mmCIF file of C-alpha atoms in Angstrom:
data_model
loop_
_atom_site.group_PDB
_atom_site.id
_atom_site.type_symbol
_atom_site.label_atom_id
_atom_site.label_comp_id
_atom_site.label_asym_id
_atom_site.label_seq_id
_atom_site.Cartn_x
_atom_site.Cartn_y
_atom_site.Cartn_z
ATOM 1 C CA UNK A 1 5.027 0.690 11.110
ATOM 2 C CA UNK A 2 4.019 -2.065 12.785
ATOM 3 C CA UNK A 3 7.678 -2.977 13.264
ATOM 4 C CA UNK A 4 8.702 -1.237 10.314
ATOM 5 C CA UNK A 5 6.092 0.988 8.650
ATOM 6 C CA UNK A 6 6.143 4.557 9.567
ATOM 7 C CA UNK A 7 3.437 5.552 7.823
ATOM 8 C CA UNK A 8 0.616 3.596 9.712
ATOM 9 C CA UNK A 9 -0.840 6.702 11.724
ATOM 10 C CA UNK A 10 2.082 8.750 12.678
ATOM 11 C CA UNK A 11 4.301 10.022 9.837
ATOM 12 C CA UNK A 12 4.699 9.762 5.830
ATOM 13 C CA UNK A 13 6.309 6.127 4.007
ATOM 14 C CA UNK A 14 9.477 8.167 3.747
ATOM 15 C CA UNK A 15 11.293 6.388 6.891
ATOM 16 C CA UNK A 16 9.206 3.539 5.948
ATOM 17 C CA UNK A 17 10.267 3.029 2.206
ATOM 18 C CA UNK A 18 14.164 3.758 3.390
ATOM 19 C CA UNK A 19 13.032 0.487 5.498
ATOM 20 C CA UNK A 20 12.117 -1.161 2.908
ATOM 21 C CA UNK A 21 14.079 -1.224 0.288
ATOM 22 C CA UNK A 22 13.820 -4.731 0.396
ATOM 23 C CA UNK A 23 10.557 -5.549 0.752
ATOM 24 C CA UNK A 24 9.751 -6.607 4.650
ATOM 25 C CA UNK A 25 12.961 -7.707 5.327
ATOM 26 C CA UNK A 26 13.036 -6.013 8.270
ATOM 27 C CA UNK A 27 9.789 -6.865 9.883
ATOM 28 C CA UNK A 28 10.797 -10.276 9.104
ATOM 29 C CA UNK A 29 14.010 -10.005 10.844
ATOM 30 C CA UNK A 30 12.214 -8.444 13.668
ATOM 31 C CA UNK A 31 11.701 -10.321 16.986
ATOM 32 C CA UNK A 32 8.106 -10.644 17.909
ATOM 33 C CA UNK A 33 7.012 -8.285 21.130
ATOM 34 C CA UNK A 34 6.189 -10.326 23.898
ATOM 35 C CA UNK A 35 2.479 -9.922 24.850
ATOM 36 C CA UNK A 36 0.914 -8.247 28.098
ATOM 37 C CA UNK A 37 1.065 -9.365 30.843
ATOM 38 C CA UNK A 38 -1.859 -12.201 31.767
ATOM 39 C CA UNK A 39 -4.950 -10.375 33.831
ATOM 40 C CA UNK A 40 -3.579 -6.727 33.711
ATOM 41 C CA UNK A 41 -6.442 -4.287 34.441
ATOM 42 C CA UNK A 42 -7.177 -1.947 31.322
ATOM 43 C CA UNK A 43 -8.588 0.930 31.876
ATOM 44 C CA UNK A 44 -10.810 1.361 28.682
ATOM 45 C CA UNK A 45 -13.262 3.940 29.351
ATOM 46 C CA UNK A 46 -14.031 4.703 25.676
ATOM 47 C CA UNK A 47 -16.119 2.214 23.554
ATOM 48 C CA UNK A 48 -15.465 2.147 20.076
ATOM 49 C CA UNK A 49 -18.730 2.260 17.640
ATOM 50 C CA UNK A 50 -19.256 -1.497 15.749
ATOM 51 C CA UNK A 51 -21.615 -3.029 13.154
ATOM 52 C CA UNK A 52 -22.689 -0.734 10.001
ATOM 53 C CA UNK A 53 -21.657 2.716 9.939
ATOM 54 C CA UNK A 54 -22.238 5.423 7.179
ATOM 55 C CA UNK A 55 -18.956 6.977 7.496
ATOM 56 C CA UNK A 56 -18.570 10.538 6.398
ATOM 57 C CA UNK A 57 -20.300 12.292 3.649
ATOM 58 C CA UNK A 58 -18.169 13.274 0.805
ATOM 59 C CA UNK A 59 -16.758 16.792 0.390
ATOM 60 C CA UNK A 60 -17.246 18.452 -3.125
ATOM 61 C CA UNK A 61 -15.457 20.222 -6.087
ATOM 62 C CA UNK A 62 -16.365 21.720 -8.416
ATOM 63 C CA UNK A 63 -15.219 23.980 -11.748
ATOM 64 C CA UNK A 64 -18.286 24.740 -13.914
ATOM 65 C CA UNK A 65 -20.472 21.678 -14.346
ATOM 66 C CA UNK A 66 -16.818 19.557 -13.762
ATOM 67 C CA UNK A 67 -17.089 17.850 -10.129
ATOM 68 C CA UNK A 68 -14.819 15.759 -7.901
ATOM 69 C CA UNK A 69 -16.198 13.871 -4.359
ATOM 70 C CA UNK A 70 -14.038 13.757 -2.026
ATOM 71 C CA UNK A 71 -13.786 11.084 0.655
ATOM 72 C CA UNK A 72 -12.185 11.879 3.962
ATOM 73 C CA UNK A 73 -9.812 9.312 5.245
ATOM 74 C CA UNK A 74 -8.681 8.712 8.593
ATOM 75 C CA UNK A 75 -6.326 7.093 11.210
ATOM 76 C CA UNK A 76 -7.506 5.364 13.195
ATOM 77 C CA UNK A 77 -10.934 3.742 13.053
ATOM 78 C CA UNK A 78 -13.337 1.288 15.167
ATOM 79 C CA UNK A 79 -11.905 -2.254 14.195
ATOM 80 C CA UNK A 80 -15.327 -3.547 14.884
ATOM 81 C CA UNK A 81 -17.054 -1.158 12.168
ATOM 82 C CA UNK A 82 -18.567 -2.622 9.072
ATOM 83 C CA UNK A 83 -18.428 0.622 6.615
ATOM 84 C CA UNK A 84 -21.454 1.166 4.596
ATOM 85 C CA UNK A 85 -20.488 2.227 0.931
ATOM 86 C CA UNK A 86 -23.546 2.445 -0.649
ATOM 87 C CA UNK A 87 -22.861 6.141 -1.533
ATOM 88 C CA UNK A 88 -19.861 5.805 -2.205
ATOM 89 C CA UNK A 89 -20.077 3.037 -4.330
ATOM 90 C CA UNK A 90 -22.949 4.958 -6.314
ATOM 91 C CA UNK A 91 -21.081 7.796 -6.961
ATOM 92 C CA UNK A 92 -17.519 5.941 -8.077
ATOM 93 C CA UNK A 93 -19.621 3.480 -10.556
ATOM 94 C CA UNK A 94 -20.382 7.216 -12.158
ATOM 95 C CA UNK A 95 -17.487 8.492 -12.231
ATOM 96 C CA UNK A 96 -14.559 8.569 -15.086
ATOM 97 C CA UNK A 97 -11.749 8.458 -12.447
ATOM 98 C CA UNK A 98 -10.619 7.479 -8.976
ATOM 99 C CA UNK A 99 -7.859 9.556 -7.717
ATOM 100 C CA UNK A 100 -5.566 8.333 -4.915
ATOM 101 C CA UNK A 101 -4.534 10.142 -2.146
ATOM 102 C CA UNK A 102 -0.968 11.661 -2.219
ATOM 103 C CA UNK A 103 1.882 8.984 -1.387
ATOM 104 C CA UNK A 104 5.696 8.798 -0.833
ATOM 105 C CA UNK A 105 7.647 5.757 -2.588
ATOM 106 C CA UNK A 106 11.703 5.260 -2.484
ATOM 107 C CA UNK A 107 12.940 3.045 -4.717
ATOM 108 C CA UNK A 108 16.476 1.175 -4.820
ATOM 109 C CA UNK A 109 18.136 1.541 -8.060
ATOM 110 C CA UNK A 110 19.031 -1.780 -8.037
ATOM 111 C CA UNK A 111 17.710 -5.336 -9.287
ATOM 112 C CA UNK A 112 16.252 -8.456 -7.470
ATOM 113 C CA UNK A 113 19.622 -9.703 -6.586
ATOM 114 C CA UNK A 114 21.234 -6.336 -5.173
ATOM 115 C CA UNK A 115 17.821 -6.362 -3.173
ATOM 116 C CA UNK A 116 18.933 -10.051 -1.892
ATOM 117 C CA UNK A 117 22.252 -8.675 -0.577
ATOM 118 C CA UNK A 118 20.997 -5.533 1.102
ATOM 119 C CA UNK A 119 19.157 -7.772 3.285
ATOM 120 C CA UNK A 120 21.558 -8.285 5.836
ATOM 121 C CA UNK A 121 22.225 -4.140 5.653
ATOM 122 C CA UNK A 122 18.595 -3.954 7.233
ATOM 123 C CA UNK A 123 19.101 -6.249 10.430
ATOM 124 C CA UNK A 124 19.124 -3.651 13.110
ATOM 125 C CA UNK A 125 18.736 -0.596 11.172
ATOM 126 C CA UNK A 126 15.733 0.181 13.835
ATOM 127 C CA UNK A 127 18.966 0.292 16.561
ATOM 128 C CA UNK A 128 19.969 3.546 18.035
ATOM 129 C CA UNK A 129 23.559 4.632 16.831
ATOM 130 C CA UNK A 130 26.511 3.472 18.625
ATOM 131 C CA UNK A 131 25.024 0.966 20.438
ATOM 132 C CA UNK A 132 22.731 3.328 22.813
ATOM 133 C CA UNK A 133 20.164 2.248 24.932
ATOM 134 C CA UNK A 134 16.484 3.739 24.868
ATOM 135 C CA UNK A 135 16.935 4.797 28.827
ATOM 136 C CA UNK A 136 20.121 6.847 27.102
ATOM 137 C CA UNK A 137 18.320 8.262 24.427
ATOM 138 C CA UNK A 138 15.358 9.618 26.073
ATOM 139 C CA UNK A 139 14.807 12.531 29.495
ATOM 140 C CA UNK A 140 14.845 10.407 32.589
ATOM 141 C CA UNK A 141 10.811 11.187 33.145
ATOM 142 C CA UNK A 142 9.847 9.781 29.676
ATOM 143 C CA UNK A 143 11.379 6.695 30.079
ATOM 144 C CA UNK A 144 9.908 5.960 33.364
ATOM 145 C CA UNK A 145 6.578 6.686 31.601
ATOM 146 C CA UNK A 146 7.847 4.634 28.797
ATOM 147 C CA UNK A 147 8.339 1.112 31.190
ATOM 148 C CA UNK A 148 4.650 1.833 33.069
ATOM 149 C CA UNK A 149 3.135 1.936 29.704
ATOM 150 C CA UNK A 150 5.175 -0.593 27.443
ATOM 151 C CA UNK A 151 4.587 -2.651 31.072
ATOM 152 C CA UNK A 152 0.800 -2.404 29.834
ATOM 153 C CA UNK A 153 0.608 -2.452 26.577
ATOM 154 C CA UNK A 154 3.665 -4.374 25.245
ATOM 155 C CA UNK A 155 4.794 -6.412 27.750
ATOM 156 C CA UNK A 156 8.493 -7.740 28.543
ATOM 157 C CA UNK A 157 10.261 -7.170 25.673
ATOM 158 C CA UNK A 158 13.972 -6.554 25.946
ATOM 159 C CA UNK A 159 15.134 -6.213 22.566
ATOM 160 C CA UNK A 160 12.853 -2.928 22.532
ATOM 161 C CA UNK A 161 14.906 -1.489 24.230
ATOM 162 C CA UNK A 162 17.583 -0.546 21.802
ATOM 163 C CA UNK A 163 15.641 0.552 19.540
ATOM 164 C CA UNK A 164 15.182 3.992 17.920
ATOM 165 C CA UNK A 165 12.549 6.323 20.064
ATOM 166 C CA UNK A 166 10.770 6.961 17.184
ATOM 167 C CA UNK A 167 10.038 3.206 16.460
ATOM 168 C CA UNK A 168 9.600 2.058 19.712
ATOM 169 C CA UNK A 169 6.865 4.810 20.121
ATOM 170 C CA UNK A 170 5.319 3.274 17.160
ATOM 171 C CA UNK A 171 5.478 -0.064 18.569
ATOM 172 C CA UNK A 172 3.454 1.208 21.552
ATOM 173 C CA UNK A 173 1.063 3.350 19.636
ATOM 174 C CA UNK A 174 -0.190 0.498 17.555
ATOM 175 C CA UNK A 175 -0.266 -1.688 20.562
ATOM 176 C CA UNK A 176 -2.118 0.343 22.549
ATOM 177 C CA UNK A 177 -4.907 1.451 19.706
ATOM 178 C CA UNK A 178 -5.104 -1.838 18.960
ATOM 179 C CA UNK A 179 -6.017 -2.702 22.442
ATOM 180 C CA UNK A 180 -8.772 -0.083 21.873
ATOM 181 C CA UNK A 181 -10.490 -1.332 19.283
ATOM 182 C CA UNK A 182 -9.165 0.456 16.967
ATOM 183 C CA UNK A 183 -7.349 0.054 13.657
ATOM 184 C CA UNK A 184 -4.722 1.894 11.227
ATOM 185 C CA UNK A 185 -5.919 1.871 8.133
ATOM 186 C CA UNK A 186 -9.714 -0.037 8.740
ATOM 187 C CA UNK A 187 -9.850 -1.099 4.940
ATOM 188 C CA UNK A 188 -10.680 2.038 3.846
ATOM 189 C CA UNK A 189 -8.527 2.506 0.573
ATOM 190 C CA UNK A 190 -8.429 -0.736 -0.214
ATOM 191 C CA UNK A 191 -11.829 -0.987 -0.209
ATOM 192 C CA UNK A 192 -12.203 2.108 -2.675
ATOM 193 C CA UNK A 193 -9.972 0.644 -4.804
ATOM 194 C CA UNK A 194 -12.086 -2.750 -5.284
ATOM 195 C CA UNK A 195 -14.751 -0.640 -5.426
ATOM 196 C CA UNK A 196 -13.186 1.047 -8.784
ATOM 197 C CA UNK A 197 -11.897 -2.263 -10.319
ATOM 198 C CA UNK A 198 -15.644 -3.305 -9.748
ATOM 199 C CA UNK A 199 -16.978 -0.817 -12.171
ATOM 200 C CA UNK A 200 -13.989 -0.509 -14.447
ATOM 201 C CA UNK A 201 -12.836 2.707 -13.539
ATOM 202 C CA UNK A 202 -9.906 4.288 -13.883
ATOM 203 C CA UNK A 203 -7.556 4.255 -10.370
ATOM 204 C CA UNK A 204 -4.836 7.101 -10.183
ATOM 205 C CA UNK A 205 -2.278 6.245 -7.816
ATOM 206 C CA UNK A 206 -0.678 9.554 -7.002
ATOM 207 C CA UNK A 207 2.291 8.610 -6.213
ATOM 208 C CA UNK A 208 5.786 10.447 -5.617
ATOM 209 C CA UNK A 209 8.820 7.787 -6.512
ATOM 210 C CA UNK A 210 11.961 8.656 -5.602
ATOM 211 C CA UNK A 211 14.815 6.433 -6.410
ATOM 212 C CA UNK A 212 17.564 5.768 -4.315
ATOM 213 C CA UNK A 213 20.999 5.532 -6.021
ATOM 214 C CA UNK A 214 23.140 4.123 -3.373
ATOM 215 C CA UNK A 215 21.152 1.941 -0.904
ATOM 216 C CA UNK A 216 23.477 0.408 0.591
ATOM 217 C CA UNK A 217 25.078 3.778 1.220
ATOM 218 C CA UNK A 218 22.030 4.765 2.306
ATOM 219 C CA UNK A 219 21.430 2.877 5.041
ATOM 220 C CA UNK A 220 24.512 3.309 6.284
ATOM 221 C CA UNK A 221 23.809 6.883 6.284
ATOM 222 C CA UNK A 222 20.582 6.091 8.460
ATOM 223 C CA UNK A 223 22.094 3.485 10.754
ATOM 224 C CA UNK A 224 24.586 5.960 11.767
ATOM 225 C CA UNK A 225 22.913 8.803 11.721
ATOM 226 C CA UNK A 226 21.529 10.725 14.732
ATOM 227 C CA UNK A 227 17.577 11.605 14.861
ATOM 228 C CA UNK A 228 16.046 14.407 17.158
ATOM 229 C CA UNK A 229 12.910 11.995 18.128
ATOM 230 C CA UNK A 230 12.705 12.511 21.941
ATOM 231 C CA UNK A 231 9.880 14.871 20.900
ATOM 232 C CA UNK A 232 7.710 12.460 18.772
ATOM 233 C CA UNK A 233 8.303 9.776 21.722
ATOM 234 C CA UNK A 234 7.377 11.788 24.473
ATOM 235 C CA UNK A 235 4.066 12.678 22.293
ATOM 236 C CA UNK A 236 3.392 9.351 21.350
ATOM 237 C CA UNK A 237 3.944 8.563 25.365
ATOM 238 C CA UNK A 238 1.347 11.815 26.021
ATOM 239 C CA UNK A 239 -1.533 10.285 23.335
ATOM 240 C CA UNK A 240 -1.147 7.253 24.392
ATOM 241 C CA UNK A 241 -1.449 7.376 28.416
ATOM 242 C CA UNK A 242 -4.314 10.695 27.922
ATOM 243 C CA UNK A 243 -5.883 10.762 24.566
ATOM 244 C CA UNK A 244 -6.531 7.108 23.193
ATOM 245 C CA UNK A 245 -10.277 8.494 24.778
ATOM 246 C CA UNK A 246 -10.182 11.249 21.825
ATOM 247 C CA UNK A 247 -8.409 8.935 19.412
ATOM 248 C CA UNK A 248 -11.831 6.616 19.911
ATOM 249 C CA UNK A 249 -13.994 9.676 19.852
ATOM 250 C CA UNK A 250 -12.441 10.651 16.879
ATOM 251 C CA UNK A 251 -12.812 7.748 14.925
ATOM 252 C CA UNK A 252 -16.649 7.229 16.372
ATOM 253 C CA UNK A 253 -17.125 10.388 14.676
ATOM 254 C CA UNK A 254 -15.856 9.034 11.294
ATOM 255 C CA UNK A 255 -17.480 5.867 11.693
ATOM 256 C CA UNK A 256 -20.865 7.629 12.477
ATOM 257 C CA UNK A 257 -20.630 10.524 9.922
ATOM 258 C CA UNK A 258 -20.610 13.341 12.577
ATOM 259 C CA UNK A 259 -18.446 15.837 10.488
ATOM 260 C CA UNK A 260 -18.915 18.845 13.237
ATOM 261 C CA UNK A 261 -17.382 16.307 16.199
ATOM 262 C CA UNK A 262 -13.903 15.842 13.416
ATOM 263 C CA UNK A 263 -13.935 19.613 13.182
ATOM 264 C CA UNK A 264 -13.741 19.820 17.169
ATOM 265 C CA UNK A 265 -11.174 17.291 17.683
ATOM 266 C CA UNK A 266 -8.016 17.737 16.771
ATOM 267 C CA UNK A 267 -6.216 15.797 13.963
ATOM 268 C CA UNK A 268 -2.209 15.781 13.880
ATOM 269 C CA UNK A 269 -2.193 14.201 17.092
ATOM 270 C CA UNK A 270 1.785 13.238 17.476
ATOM 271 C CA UNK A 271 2.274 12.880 13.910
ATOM 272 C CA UNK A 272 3.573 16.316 12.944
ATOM 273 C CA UNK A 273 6.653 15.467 15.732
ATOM 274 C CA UNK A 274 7.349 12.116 14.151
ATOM 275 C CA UNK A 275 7.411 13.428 10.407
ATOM 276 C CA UNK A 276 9.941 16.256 11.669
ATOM 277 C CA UNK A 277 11.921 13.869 14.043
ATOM 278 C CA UNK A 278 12.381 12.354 9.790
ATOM 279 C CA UNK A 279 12.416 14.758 7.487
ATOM 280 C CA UNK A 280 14.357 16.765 8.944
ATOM 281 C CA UNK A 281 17.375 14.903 9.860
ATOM 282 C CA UNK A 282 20.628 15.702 9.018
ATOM 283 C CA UNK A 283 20.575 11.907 6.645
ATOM 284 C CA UNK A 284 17.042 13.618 5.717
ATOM 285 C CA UNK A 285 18.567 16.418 3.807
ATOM 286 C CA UNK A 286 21.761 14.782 2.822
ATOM 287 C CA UNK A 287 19.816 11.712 0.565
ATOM 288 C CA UNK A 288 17.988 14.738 -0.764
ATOM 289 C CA UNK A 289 14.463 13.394 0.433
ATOM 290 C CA UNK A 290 14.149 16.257 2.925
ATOM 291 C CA UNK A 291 10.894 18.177 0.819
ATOM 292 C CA UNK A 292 9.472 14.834 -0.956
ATOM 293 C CA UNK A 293 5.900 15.367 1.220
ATOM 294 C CA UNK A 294 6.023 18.611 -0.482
ATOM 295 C CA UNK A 295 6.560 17.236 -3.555
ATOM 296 C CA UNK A 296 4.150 14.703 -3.219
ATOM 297 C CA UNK A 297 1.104 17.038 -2.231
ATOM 298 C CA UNK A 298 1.880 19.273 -5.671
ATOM 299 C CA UNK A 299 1.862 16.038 -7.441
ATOM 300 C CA UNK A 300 -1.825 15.571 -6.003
ATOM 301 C CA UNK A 301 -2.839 18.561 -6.576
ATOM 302 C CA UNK A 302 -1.821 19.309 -10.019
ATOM 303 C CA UNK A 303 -3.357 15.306 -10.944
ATOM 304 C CA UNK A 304 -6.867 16.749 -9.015
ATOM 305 C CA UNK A 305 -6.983 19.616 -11.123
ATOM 306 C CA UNK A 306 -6.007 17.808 -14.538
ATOM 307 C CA UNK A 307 -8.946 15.334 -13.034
ATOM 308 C CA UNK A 308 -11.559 18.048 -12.834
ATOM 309 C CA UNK A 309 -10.955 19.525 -16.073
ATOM 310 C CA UNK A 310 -11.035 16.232 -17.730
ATOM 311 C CA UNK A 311 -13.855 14.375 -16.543
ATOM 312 C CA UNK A 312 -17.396 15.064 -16.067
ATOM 313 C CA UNK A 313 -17.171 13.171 -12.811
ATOM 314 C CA UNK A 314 -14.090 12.428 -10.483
ATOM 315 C CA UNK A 315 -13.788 10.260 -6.891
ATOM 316 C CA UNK A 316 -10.693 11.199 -5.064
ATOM 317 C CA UNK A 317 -9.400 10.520 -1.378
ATOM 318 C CA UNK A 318 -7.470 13.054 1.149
ATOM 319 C CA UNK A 319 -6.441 12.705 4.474
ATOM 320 C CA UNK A 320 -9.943 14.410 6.879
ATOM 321 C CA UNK A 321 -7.034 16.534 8.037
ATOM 322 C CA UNK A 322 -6.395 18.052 4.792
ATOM 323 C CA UNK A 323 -9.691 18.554 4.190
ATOM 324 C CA UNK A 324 -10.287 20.380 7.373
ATOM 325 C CA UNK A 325 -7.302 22.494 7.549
ATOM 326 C CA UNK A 326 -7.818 26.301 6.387
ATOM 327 C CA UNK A 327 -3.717 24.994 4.841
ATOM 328 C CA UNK A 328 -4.811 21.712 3.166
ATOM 329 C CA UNK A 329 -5.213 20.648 -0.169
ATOM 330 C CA UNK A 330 -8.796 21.301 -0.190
ATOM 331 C CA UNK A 331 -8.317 24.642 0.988
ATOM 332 C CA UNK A 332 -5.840 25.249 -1.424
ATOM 333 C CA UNK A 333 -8.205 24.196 -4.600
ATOM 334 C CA UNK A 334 -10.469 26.877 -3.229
ATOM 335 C CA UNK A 335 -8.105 29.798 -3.406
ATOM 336 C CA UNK A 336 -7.462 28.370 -7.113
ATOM 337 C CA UNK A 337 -10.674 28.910 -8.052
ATOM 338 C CA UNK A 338 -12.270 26.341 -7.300
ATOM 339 C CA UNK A 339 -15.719 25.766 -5.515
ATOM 340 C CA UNK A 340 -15.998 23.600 -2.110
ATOM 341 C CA UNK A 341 -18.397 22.612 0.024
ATOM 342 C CA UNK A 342 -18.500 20.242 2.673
ATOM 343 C CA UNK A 343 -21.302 17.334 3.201
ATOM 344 C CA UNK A 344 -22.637 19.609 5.756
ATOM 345 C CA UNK A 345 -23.508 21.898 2.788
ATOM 346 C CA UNK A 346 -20.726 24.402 4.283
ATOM 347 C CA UNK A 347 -17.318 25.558 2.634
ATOM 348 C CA UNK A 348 -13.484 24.370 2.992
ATOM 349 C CA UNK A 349 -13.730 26.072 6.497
ATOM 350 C CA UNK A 350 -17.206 24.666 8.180
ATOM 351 C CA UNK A 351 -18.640 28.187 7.034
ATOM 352 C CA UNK A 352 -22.198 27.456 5.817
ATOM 353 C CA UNK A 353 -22.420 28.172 1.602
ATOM 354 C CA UNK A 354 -24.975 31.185 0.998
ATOM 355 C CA UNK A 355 -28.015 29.600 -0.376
ATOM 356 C CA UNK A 356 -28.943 31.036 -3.959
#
């Protein structure tokens, strides 16, 4: 979030649609970080790739003479880049359908003027329980890693400091990524999306909506609800003071179309600690919003295959990690059947295809 959004880079919309149940109230409500401090030495030793790029080739499925490109997305990416879509924009103008990646909504069952009073609810619901501190919530040696790098990257904000870990690491991810170069999202989607409304196709937002039946009640629940998310802040605190170098490299890679490089780096980063520190809270479980990622990735993947057997031609997006995972959806088309091969001509698992 950048102050409330979750999802940008390190988990799934679930915390951030429980945030949001009114909109951005709370990033409106927020107080602005203060910004570094004037001539701070930055130590950037990674240069982040700018002007036109090709990004990555698209990945491909097929059933019979039924096929579905796949476009890898990632987080994050050069801010400077200027993508080149020419393929991509060939290949959605011929296709029937553009399918979304898979996504997380929560919904307030409630209309515009219940949304109006659970405004004030939201104030604060980024505050740790009970009035605690950060320097209480956190080991003694990852907070005095936290102050040299929010120091750097964040500057003197006090009201930081009684926040959640698991936002405040946020806070300092996207500050110090942004202080990169780099971006969250870099247009990507958005663009694919204009893309399809430029040729009149079809966009499928795959979407998981889960309404919330008490949101008043639920924030409550999450304002007062403990979170075990000292281990997504002391990752955050471990990418961001050692691997913002491999973040860059990473996205480089992306930007330059070098799929062997994205297969060498890793890609869950931090995340994987942060979507646990969420999902599997004890407020988690007891809205009944503990499995919706799982849900939402069997929504995608029954939608693909509906896709595929539908249309002559398909464009779909997926997260590069799921594509390169021997666990992720791509992988899991394959064992249904399906064929894949990767832009490199090689399968789900960077094995090259036999050639006929």
């Amino acid at each position: 979030m950048t102050s409330t959004r979750l999802a940008r880079s390190l988990s799934t919309a679930l915390l951030a649609g429980l945030l949001a149940v009114a909109g951005t109230a709370a990033a409106q409500n927020a107080p602005a970080p203060a910004s570094s401090a004037p001539g701070q030495v930055q130590d950037l030793e990674a240069v982040t790739v700018s002007g036109i790029q090709p990004g990555p080739g698209l990945w491909r499925v097929s059933r019979g003479d039924h096929v579905m490109w796949v476009l890898g997305t990632l987080s994050p990416l050069p801010n400077r880049m200027q993508w080149k879509t020419d393929e991509v924009e060939q290949t959605i103008a011929q296709s029937q359908e553009v399918l979304g990646p898979p996504s997380i909504a929560l919904k307030p069952k409630t209309n515009f003027f219940g949304k109006l009073f659970l405004l004030p609810s939201l104030v604060g619901a980024r505050k740790n329980p009970d009035g605690q501190t950060l320097q209480q919530m956190v080991p003694a040696p990852d907070y005095a890693r936290w102050l040299t790098l929010k120091k750097q990257y964040i500057g003197n904000d006090s009201g930081i400091e009684n926040w959640r870990p698991i936002f405040a690491a946020v806070e300092l991810y996207d500050k110090a990524i942004k202080r990169y170069g780099l971006t969250s999202s870099g247009g990507v989607k958005d663009t694919v999306r204009d893309l399809a409304k430029k040729h009149n196709v079809k966009f499928e937002t795959v979407r998981y909506t889960m309404m919330v039946e008490e949101p008043r009640t639920a924030l409550k629940t999450f304002k007062s609800s403990p979170m075990d998310d000292r281990s997504c802040f002391g990752r955050t605190l471990d990418t961001v003071e050692r691997d913002l170098g491999r973040l860059t490299e990473r996205a480089n890679a992306w930007a330059t179309g070098d799929i062997d490089m994205l297969r060498s780096l890793p890609m869950n980063d931090q995340r994987e600690a942060c979507i646990a520190a969420v999902t599997e809270a004890g407020f988690a479980k007891q809205l009944g919003f503990n499995d919706v990622k799982q849900k939402a990735e069997a929504m995608w993947l029954s939608a693909a295959e509906q896709a595929i057997n539908t249309n002559a031609q398909t464009f779909a997006m997926l997260s590069m990690e799921e594509l390169l995972s021997p666990k992720g959806l791509l992988s899991r088309l394959k064992a249904q059947g399906y064929q894949v091969e990767a832009p490199d001509g090689s399968d789900a698992e960077g094995v090259a295809s036999p050639q006929p």
